[in-house]
Short mmCIF file of C-alpha atoms in Angstrom, two decimals:
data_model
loop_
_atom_site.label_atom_id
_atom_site.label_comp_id
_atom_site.label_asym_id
_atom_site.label_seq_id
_atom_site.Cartn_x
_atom_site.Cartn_y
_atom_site.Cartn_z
CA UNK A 1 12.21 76.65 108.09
CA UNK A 2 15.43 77.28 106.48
CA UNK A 3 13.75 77.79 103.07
CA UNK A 4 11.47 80.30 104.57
CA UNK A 5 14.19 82.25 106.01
CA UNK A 6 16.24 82.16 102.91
CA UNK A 7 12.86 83.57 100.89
CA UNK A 8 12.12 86.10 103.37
CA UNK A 9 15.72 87.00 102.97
CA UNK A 10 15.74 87.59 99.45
CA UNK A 11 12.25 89.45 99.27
CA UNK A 12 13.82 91.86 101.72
CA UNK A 13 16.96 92.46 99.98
CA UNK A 14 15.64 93.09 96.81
CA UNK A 15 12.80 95.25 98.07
CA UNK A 16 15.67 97.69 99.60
CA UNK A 17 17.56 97.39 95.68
CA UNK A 18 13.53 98.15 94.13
CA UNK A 19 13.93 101.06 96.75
CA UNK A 20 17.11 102.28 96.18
CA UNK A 21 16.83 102.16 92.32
CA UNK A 22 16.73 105.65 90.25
CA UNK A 23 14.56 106.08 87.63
CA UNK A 24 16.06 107.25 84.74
CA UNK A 25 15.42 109.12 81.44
CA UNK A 26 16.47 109.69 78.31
CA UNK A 27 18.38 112.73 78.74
CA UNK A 28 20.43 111.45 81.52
CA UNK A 29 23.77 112.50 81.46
CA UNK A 30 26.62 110.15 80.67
CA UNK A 31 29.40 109.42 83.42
CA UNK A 32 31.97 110.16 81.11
CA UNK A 33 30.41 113.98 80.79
CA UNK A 34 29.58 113.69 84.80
CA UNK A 35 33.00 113.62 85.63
CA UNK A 36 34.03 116.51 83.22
CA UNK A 37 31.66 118.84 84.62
CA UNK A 38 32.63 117.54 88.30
CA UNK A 39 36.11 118.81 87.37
CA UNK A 40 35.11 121.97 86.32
CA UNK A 41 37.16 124.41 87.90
CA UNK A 42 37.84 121.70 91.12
CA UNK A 43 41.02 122.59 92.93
CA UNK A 44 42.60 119.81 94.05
CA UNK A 45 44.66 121.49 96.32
CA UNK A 46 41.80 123.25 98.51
CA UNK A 47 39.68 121.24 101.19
CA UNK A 48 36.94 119.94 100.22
CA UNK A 49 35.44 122.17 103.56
CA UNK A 50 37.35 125.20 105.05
CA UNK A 51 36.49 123.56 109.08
CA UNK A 52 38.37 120.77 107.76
CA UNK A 53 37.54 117.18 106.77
CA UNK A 54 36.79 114.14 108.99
CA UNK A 55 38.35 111.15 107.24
CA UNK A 56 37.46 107.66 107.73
CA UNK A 57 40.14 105.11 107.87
CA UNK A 58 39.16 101.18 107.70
CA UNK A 59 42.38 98.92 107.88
CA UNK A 60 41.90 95.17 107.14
CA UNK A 61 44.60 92.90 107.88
CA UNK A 62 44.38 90.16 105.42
CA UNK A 63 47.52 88.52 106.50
CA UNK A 64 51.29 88.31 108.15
CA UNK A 65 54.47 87.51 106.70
CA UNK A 66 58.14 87.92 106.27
CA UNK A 67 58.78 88.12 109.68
CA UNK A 68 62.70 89.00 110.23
CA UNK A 69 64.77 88.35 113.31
CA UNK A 70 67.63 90.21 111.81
CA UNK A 71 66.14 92.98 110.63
CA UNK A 72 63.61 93.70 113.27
CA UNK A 73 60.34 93.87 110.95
CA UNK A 74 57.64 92.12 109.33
CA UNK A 75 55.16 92.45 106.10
CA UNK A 76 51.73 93.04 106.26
CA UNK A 77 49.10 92.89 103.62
CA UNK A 78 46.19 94.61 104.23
CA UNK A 79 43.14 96.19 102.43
CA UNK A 80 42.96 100.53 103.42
CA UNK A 81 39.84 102.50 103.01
CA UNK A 82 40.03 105.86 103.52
CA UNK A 83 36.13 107.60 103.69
CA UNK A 84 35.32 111.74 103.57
CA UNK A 85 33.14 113.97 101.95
CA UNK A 86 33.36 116.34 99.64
CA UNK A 87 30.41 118.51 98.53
CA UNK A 88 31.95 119.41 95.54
CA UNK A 89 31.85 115.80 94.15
CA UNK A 90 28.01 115.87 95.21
CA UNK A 91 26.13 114.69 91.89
CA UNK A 92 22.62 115.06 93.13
CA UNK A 93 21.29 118.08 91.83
CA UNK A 94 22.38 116.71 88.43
CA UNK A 95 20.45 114.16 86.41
CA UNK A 96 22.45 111.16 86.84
CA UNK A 97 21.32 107.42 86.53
CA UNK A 98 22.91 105.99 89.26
CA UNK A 99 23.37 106.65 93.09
CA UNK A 100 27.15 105.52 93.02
CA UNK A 101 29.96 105.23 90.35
CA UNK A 102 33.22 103.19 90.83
CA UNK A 103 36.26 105.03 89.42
CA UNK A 104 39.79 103.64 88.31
CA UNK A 105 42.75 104.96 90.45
CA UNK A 106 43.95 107.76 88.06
CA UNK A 107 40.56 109.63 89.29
CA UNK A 108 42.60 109.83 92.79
CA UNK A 109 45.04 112.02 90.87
CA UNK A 110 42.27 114.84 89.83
CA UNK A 111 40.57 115.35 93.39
CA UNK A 112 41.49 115.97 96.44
CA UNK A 113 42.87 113.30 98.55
CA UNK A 114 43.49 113.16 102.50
CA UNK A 115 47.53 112.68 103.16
CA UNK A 116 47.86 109.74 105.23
CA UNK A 117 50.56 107.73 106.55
CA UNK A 118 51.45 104.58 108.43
CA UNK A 119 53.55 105.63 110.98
CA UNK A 120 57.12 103.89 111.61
CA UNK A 121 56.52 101.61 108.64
CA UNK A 122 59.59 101.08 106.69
CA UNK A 123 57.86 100.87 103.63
CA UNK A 124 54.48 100.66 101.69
CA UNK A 125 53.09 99.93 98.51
CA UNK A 126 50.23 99.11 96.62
CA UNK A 127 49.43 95.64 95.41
CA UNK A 128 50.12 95.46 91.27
CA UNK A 129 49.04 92.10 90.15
CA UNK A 130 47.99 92.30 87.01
CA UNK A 131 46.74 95.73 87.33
CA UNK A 132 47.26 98.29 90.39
CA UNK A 133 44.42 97.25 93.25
CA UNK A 134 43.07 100.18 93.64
CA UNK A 135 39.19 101.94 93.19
CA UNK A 136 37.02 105.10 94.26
CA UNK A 137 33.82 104.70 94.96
CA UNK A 138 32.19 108.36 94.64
CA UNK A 139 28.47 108.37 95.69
CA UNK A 140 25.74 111.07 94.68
CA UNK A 141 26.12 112.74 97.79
CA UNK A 142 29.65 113.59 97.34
CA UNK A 143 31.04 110.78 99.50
CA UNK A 144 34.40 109.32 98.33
CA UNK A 145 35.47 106.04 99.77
CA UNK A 146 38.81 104.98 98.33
CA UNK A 147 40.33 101.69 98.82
CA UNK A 148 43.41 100.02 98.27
CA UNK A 149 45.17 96.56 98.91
CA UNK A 150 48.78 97.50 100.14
CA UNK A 151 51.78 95.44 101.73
CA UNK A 152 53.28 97.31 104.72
CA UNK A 153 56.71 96.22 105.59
CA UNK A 154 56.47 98.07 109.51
CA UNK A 155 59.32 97.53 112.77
CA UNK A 156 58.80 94.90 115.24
CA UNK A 157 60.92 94.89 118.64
CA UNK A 158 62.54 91.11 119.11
CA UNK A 159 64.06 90.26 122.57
CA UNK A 160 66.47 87.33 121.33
CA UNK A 161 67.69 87.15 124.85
CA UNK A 162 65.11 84.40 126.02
CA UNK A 163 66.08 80.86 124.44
CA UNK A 164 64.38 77.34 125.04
CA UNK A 165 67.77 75.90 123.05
#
């Protein structure tokens, strides 16, 4: 029984990658060249849509330390997505072989980006071990999900008034 759900599993999954695979031809252009025309005259410092932009946040909590009687605070490490749309990113109409890209964090720099913040946290930053731990994700459709692994050093209230001593 287990072997047949295991079998069906794996005929399913890769029917939906059969499905979602893009044919491509020879005159495809190259992601390098995608990008560049992307960035063609993109203003990084208009919204991607004048109503505004509904932005995704996904916060993962992948663990608690450093927590500080004295100072009144702890660390948190934690992987951030933040999700939104832009139609200018939208690759589509070009002809692209693939239905996503993953981008290094520099990208970040050259689009538009929502301005976030954790609020009350004393400090932030993002995880650098070996390199920084961050990636965009830009999809055909001009969906951007960027993620990042960050530590979060935030307030915590202690009452040191209650003692079992």
């Amino acid at each position: 029984m287990r072997f047949f759900l295991l079998a069906q599993f794996f005929f399913f999954y890769f029917s939906l990658a059969a499905v979602s695979e893009k044919k491509c031809s020879r005159n495809s252009i190259n992601l390098g060249k995608l990008i560049d025309t992307l960035l063609t005259d993109y203003d990084t410092h208009l919204l991607p849509e004048a109503e505004g932009v509904n932005v995704t946040i996904e916060l993962h909590v992948q663990g608690v330390s450093g927590i500080s009687e004295i100072t009144g605070d702890f660390s948190l490490d934690v992987m951030y997505s933040e999700i939104w749309q832009d139609p200018r990113l939208s690759f589509k109409h070009l002809n692209v072989c693939a239905t996503n890209i993953t981008l290094k964090s520099d990208f970040r720099k050259k689009i538009w980006t929502p301005d976030t913040c954790i609020i009350n946290s004393k400090s932030s930053s993002i995880h650098s071990s070996p390199s920084e731990n961050t990636f965009v994700i830009l999809y055909e459709n001009g969906l951007v999900w960027s993620n990042f692994r960050l530590n979060v050093k935030t307030p915590c209230s202690v009452n040191l008034k209650v003692s079992t001593v």
